[in-house]
Every structure is written in C-alpha cells, then in structure tokens.
Amino acid sequence: MAVVGSGDFRYEVVEGWEQLPAGWEHKDVAGVATDSKDRVYLLTRGVARVIVYEADGTFVAAWGEDQFTERTHGITVGPDDSVYAVDDGGHCIKKFSSDGKLLLTLGTGKASDTGYDGSTVPSITHGGPPFNRPTNIAVAPNGELYVSDGYGNCRVHRFSEGGELIQSWGDPGTGPGQFNLPHGIWVLPDERVLVADRENDRIQVFGPSGEYLTEWLDVQRPTQVYSRGDGLVYVSELTWMPGQESFRHGKADGRKPARVSVYNESGQLQGRLEEVGGSACEAGSVGAPHSLAVDSTGAIYVGEVTWTFLISRGHAPADCHMFQKFARVR
C-alpha cells in the first residue's frame, strides 16, 4: 500500500476498497459521509443515488435513484444517523432516514434571485434567499441546520431542526462575511461555523448567529470541511490549473495540486496529504477532492469529482480514481 502524509498523520491508501455490485458504475463521488456505525455513504453522479458501504467496502444498499437531478453535490449524516443530501441542480436539500425514506425537503426547487446568469460566480450581484445551487449542509450540536449556498448564491442559511428558516448572511465579495462560492460547511462542538469559501482560498469562521470571528488562510480552494469533534478539522482542497483565477490570489501561474489538510480547531496545520509522483491519478494523490469524511478509527474517505474536473476536460485518463480510503497508520 502507498503511504502518504507525514509525522503523526500518515495514511495507507486502501486500493480497491469500494465493492460495487457487478455491472454497476458511477462517475463523480460528489459527497461522502460516515455514520455512528462507521458505515460510509456516497452521493454519486452519472447515476445519481446514495450508495452505502460497510467500513471494509462491502456493499450494503443503494437508494434515491428517483430523488435527485444529475447535479448532486454534498451529503451529511446527522447525530441520529439521518442523511441529508444536497441537490445543486434541484435547488433543494432532502433529509432521509438511514434506509432512504424521505423525511423532509428544504427548498422549493426553484432558483432564488441573486443575479446569477447560470454560468459564472462573478455574475452574482447580491445575496438571495434559499436556494440557488446549494452546496453542503451541516448539523449543529443543538440540531439546527446550516447550508452553504453556493454556486448561484453567496450566503449561509440557518434553519431550525424542523426546517424553518432562522436567518441568512453573506454577499458577493472578498471581505469579512462575504463569499465567492461558499462550497463546504461544518459546525464545531463550540458552535463555531466553518465555511469553505472556495474561490477566495480561505475558510471563514463565524459564531452561531453569523457573527464574523476570523479566517484561515493556509488553505487552497477548499471544497469541504469535516470534524469529529476531537480537536481536528479536515479540509479537502481542489487543484488550481494554470490560468484559473482566485479572487484572493489572482491567476495561477502554474498547476497547484489538490490535497487534503488536517488542522487543529484554531486553524493551525497539523498534517497534509499531498500529490504523489507528480500525477493526480497516482494512488494516494487526490485529483479533484470534493468531499471528505472521517470514521472512528481516523480513516479518511475522500470523494472526488474527477470526471467533471479532469477526465471530461482531457486532463486525466478515464480510469482515474473517483473515490479513495486512507487508513490511519498508528
């Protein structure tokens, strides 16, 4: 097995972990989450559905084939093992039981007014109500729900546990409390809200009512934030390709490979999984990390949108990985 990372954060790549039933396939793994039993939930594209595995990769079940558009985006498992799936294309979020029974829907299914022209983040002129291409959802310790919204909006929305809108905050921009593609979100045990402000190359930190606290800047195009409440925060970070432009750093003058970073809850770097052998498709490299989760053993699961970001654009071969498990080396 390939070993990646360094110091106290070293991991073995578990190749061939995902045991799909014969004849099944999927493209991007837009979201990944783990539950209280260390079962692993993948939210896929190509065939849009939720696939459930045991921690060893054994297939358990699949559901949701009639529930999503092709633009699935993020998945979160709550403390009670309820499953929240974000449908970017459907402008909604759906809550399911662990076996796939629909329990709640957030959103009307229609895009809110933000000025978004359907293609570029800079076209957003103002923040709008829920939702315009939402990206991820987090469950707070008190059961409240926080949604990052998203590709067609520039806001965070806070809901009650039952789905009633409490407040929203955010506008387009690079200042405190402003966003250029809020792409991932998590709530720490102390109720601080971490938002992956992707195209601004930062994580913004807020109080539970949206008050700006600080920002973490040692990050690159963050896509998702995850913590088990043990003092560590895991972040998936997307590639910058030559010529692509960060709102904070300007145009990239070369390729900046994707990675996964581990921080403490103050935003100080503890460890980092970086590209192996100069190739995004090498075992242990992350080509297009879009989501991540961690189980009770410290293993990291990374969902990748490799087909969208690399394969379809001619940057990687068709067999490049869409999902990887990294087992912690103790």
PDB file of N, CA and C in Angstrom, residues 216-266:
ATOM      1  N   TRP A 216      -9.139  31.472   8.134  1.00  0.00           N
ATOM      2  CA  TRP A 216      -7.942  30.651   7.987  1.00  0.00           C
ATOM      3  C   TRP A 216      -7.466  30.805   6.551  1.00  0.00           C
ATOM      4  N   LEU A 217      -6.212  31.161   6.369  1.00  0.00           N
ATOM      5  CA  LEU A 217      -5.711  31.475   5.038  1.00  0.00           C
ATOM      6  C   LEU A 217      -4.733  30.449   4.486  1.00  0.00           C
ATOM      7  N   ASP A 218      -4.281  29.513   5.303  1.00  0.00           N
ATOM      8  CA  ASP A 218      -3.362  28.484   4.815  1.00  0.00           C
ATOM      9  C   ASP A 218      -4.156  27.344   4.180  1.00  0.00           C
ATOM     10  N   VAL A 219      -5.008  27.712   3.231  1.00  0.00           N
ATOM     11  CA  VAL A 219      -5.840  26.746   2.519  1.00  0.00           C
ATOM     12  C   VAL A 219      -5.877  27.124   1.044  1.00  0.00           C
ATOM     13  N   GLN A 220      -6.191  26.128   0.233  1.00  0.00           N
ATOM     14  CA  GLN A 220      -6.214  26.321  -1.218  1.00  0.00           C
ATOM     15  C   GLN A 220      -7.534  25.794  -1.773  1.00  0.00           C
ATOM     16  N   ARG A 221      -8.371  26.687  -2.247  1.00  0.00           N
ATOM     17  CA  ARG A 221      -9.619  26.318  -2.929  1.00  0.00           C
ATOM     18  C   ARG A 221     -10.391  25.235  -2.149  1.00  0.00           C
ATOM     19  N   PRO A 222     -10.722  25.496  -0.882  1.00  0.00           N
ATOM     20  CA  PRO A 222     -11.329  24.450  -0.046  1.00  0.00           C
ATOM     21  C   PRO A 222     -12.731  24.075  -0.516  1.00  0.00           C
ATOM     22  N   THR A 223     -12.997  22.767  -0.543  1.00  0.00           N
ATOM     23  CA  THR A 223     -14.287  22.282  -1.009  1.00  0.00           C
ATOM     24  C   THR A 223     -15.179  21.773   0.119  1.00  0.00           C
ATOM     25  N   GLN A 224     -14.599  21.160   1.144  1.00  0.00           N
ATOM     26  CA  GLN A 224     -15.407  20.695   2.273  1.00  0.00           C
ATOM     27  C   GLN A 224     -14.565  20.708   3.546  1.00  0.00           C
ATOM     28  N   VAL A 225     -15.272  20.840   4.662  1.00  0.00           N
ATOM     29  CA  VAL A 225     -14.688  20.883   5.999  1.00  0.00           C
ATOM     30  C   VAL A 225     -15.359  19.789   6.817  1.00  0.00           C
ATOM     31  N   TYR A 226     -14.579  19.079   7.647  1.00  0.00           N
ATOM     32  CA  TYR A 226     -15.146  17.982   8.424  1.00  0.00           C
ATOM     33  C   TYR A 226     -14.422  17.862   9.762  1.00  0.00           C
ATOM     34  N   SER A 227     -15.176  17.571  10.811  1.00  0.00           N
ATOM     35  CA  SER A 227     -14.577  17.316  12.121  1.00  0.00           C
ATOM     36  C   SER A 227     -15.427  16.307  12.875  1.00  0.00           C
ATOM     37  N   ARG A 228     -14.777  15.476  13.662  1.00  0.00           N
ATOM     38  CA  ARG A 228     -15.485  14.543  14.537  1.00  0.00           C
ATOM     39  C   ARG A 228     -15.632  15.108  15.948  1.00  0.00           C
ATOM     40  N   GLY A 229     -15.222  16.349  16.154  1.00  0.00           N
ATOM     41  CA  GLY A 229     -15.313  16.951  17.472  1.00  0.00           C
ATOM     42  C   GLY A 229     -14.194  16.555  18.402  1.00  0.00           C
ATOM     43  N   ASP A 230     -13.073  16.078  17.839  1.00  0.00           N
ATOM     44  CA  ASP A 230     -11.937  15.616  18.638  1.00  0.00           C
ATOM     45  C   ASP A 230     -10.770  16.600  18.595  1.00  0.00           C
ATOM     46  N   GLY A 231     -11.043  17.828  18.172  1.00  0.00           N
ATOM     47  CA  GLY A 231      -9.992  18.837  18.103  1.00  0.00           C
ATOM     48  C   GLY A 231      -9.326  18.956  16.746  1.00  0.00           C
ATOM     49  N   LEU A 232      -9.670  18.088  15.801  1.00  0.00           N
ATOM     50  CA  LEU A 232      -9.081  18.122  14.471  1.00  0.00           C
ATOM     51  C   LEU A 232     -10.122  18.526  13.431  1.00  0.00           C
ATOM     52  N   VAL A 233      -9.661  19.239  12.411  1.00  0.00           N
ATOM     53  CA  VAL A 233     -10.515  19.671  11.313  1.00  0.00           C
ATOM     54  C   VAL A 233      -9.848  19.244  10.007  1.00  0.00           C
ATOM     55  N   TYR A 234     -10.602  18.559   9.163  1.00  0.00           N
ATOM     56  CA  TYR A 234     -10.081  18.045   7.899  1.00  0.00           C
ATOM     57  C   TYR A 234     -10.676  18.866   6.760  1.00  0.00           C
ATOM     58  N   VAL A 235      -9.828  19.204   5.778  1.00  0.00           N
ATOM     59  CA  VAL A 235     -10.262  20.043   4.668  1.00  0.00           C
ATOM     60  C   VAL A 235      -9.796  19.430   3.352  1.00  0.00           C
ATOM     61  N   SER A 236     -10.716  19.282   2.408  1.00  0.00           N
ATOM     62  CA  SER A 236     -10.361  18.869   1.050  1.00  0.00           C
ATOM     63  C   SER A 236     -10.120  20.127   0.221  1.00  0.00           C
ATOM     64  N   GLU A 237      -9.047  20.111  -0.589  1.00  0.00           N
ATOM     65  CA  GLU A 237      -8.613  21.308  -1.309  1.00  0.00           C
ATOM     66  C   GLU A 237      -8.383  20.979  -2.785  1.00  0.00           C
ATOM     67  N   LEU A 238      -9.048  21.722  -3.633  1.00  0.00           N
ATOM     68  CA  LEU A 238      -9.072  21.456  -5.064  1.00  0.00           C
ATOM     69  C   LEU A 238      -7.846  22.043  -5.770  1.00  0.00           C
ATOM     70  N   THR A 239      -7.536  21.482  -6.928  1.00  0.00           N
ATOM     71  CA  THR A 239      -6.441  21.960  -7.777  1.00  0.00           C
ATOM     72  C   THR A 239      -6.726  23.361  -8.337  1.00  0.00           C
ATOM     73  N   TRP A 240      -5.686  24.160  -8.446  1.00  0.00           N
ATOM     74  CA  TRP A 240      -5.715  25.337  -9.312  1.00  0.00           C
ATOM     75  C   TRP A 240      -4.941  24.976 -10.578  1.00  0.00           C
ATOM     76  N   MET A 241      -5.578  25.117 -11.725  1.00  0.00           N
ATOM     77  CA  MET A 241      -4.923  24.870 -13.009  1.00  0.00           C
ATOM     78  C   MET A 241      -4.364  26.181 -13.556  1.00  0.00           C
ATOM     79  N   PRO A 242      -3.314  26.120 -14.382  1.00  0.00           N
ATOM     80  CA  PRO A 242      -2.731  27.345 -14.936  1.00  0.00           C
ATOM     81  C   PRO A 242      -3.783  28.222 -15.617  1.00  0.00           C
ATOM     82  N   GLY A 243      -3.795  29.491 -15.268  1.00  0.00           N
ATOM     83  CA  GLY A 243      -4.738  30.427 -15.869  1.00  0.00           C
ATOM     84  C   GLY A 243      -6.031  30.598 -15.107  1.00  0.00           C
ATOM     85  N   GLN A 244      -6.380  29.623 -14.249  1.00  0.00           N
ATOM     86  CA  GLN A 244      -7.561  29.801 -13.415  1.00  0.00           C
ATOM     87  C   GLN A 244      -7.294  30.894 -12.390  1.00  0.00           C
ATOM     88  N   GLU A 245      -8.359  31.567 -11.953  1.00  0.00           N
ATOM     89  CA  GLU A 245      -8.159  32.784 -11.172  1.00  0.00           C
ATOM     90  C   GLU A 245      -8.842  32.724  -9.814  1.00  0.00           C
ATOM     91  N   SER A 246      -8.054  32.873  -8.772  1.00  0.00           N
ATOM     92  CA  SER A 246      -8.548  33.020  -7.413  1.00  0.00           C
ATOM     93  C   SER A 246      -8.918  34.488  -7.180  1.00  0.00           C
ATOM     94  N   PHE A 247     -10.033  34.712  -6.473  1.00  0.00           N
ATOM     95  CA  PHE A 247     -10.408  36.086  -6.155  1.00  0.00           C
ATOM     96  C   PHE A 247      -9.403  36.724  -5.200  1.00  0.00           C
ATOM     97  N   ARG A 248      -8.676  35.914  -4.441  1.00  0.00           N
ATOM     98  CA  ARG A 248      -7.725  36.457  -3.464  1.00  0.00           C
ATOM     99  C   ARG A 248      -6.309  36.538  -4.011  1.00  0.00           C
ATOM    100  N   HIS A 249      -5.908  35.562  -4.839  1.00  0.00           N
ATOM    101  CA  HIS A 249      -4.520  35.494  -5.295  1.00  0.00           C
ATOM    102  C   HIS A 249      -4.330  35.844  -6.768  1.00  0.00           C
ATOM    103  N   GLY A 250      -5.397  35.981  -7.514  1.00  0.00           N
ATOM    104  CA  GLY A 250      -5.270  36.232  -8.941  1.00  0.00           C
ATOM    105  C   GLY A 250      -5.025  34.948  -9.725  1.00  0.00           C
ATOM    106  N   LYS A 251      -4.536  35.095 -10.958  1.00  0.00           N
ATOM    107  CA  LYS A 251      -4.365  33.941 -11.832  1.00  0.00           C
ATOM    108  C   LYS A 251      -3.225  33.039 -11.364  1.00  0.00           C
ATOM    109  N   ALA A 252      -3.470  31.733 -11.450  1.00  0.00           N
ATOM    110  CA  ALA A 252      -2.432  30.762 -11.125  1.00  0.00           C
ATOM    111  C   ALA A 252      -1.422  30.712 -12.262  1.00  0.00           C
ATOM    112  N   ASP A 253      -0.136  30.825 -11.914  1.00  0.00           N
ATOM    113  CA  ASP A 253       0.900  30.795 -12.948  1.00  0.00           C
ATOM    114  C   ASP A 253       1.416  29.393 -13.211  1.00  0.00           C
ATOM    115  N   GLY A 254       0.878  28.427 -12.496  1.00  0.00           N
ATOM    116  CA  GLY A 254       1.234  27.030 -12.702  1.00  0.00           C
ATOM    117  C   GLY A 254       0.206  26.146 -12.006  1.00  0.00           C
ATOM    118  N   ARG A 255       0.302  24.852 -12.214  1.00  0.00           N
ATOM    119  CA  ARG A 255      -0.640  23.943 -11.568  1.00  0.00           C
ATOM    120  C   ARG A 255      -0.319  23.820 -10.082  1.00  0.00           C
ATOM    121  N   LYS A 256      -1.334  23.970  -9.243  1.00  0.00           N
ATOM    122  CA  LYS A 256      -1.185  23.785  -7.805  1.00  0.00           C
ATOM    123  C   LYS A 256      -1.991  22.566  -7.422  1.00  0.00           C
ATOM    124  N   PRO A 257      -1.326  21.431  -7.175  1.00  0.00           N
ATOM    125  CA  PRO A 257      -2.037  20.167  -6.998  1.00  0.00           C
ATOM    126  C   PRO A 257      -3.018  20.166  -5.831  1.00  0.00           C
ATOM    127  N   ALA A 258      -4.056  19.365  -5.974  1.00  0.00           N
ATOM    128  CA  ALA A 258      -5.038  19.172  -4.913  1.00  0.00           C
ATOM    129  C   ALA A 258      -4.400  18.480  -3.714  1.00  0.00           C
ATOM    130  N   ARG A 259      -5.066  18.559  -2.567  1.00  0.00           N
ATOM    131  CA  ARG A 259      -4.520  17.979  -1.353  1.00  0.00           C
ATOM    132  C   ARG A 259      -5.626  17.850  -0.303  1.00  0.00           C
ATOM    133  N   VAL A 260      -5.293  17.181   0.794  1.00  0.00           N
ATOM    134  CA  VAL A 260      -6.144  17.109   1.984  1.00  0.00           C
ATOM    135  C   VAL A 260      -5.311  17.579   3.164  1.00  0.00           C
ATOM    136  N   SER A 261      -5.837  18.500   3.953  1.00  0.00           N
ATOM    137  CA  SER A 261      -5.088  19.048   5.085  1.00  0.00           C
ATOM    138  C   SER A 261      -5.812  18.786   6.391  1.00  0.00           C
ATOM    139  N   VAL A 262      -5.017  18.647   7.461  1.00  0.00           N
ATOM    140  CA  VAL A 262      -5.542  18.436   8.805  1.00  0.00           C
ATOM    141  C   VAL A 262      -5.101  19.612   9.669  1.00  0.00           C
ATOM    142  N   TYR A 263      -6.057  20.262  10.320  1.00  0.00           N
ATOM    143  CA  TYR A 263      -5.794  21.415  11.167  1.00  0.00           C
ATOM    144  C   TYR A 263      -6.288  21.141  12.587  1.00  0.00           C
ATOM    145  N   ASN A 264      -5.816  21.928  13.552  1.00  0.00           N
ATOM    146  CA  ASN A 264      -6.495  21.927  14.836  1.00  0.00           C
ATOM    147  C   ASN A 264      -7.646  22.929  14.764  1.00  0.00           C
ATOM    148  N   GLU A 265      -8.405  23.071  15.840  1.00  0.00           N
ATOM    149  CA  GLU A 265      -9.603  23.902  15.786  1.00  0.00           C
ATOM    150  C   GLU A 265      -9.290  25.399  15.792  1.00  0.00           C
ATOM    151  N   SER A 266      -8.000  25.752  15.886  1.00  0.00           N
ATOM    152  CA  SER A 266      -7.583  27.148  15.759  1.00  0.00           C
ATOM    153  C   SER A 266      -7.073  27.456  14.358  1.00  0.00           C
TER     154      SER A 266
END
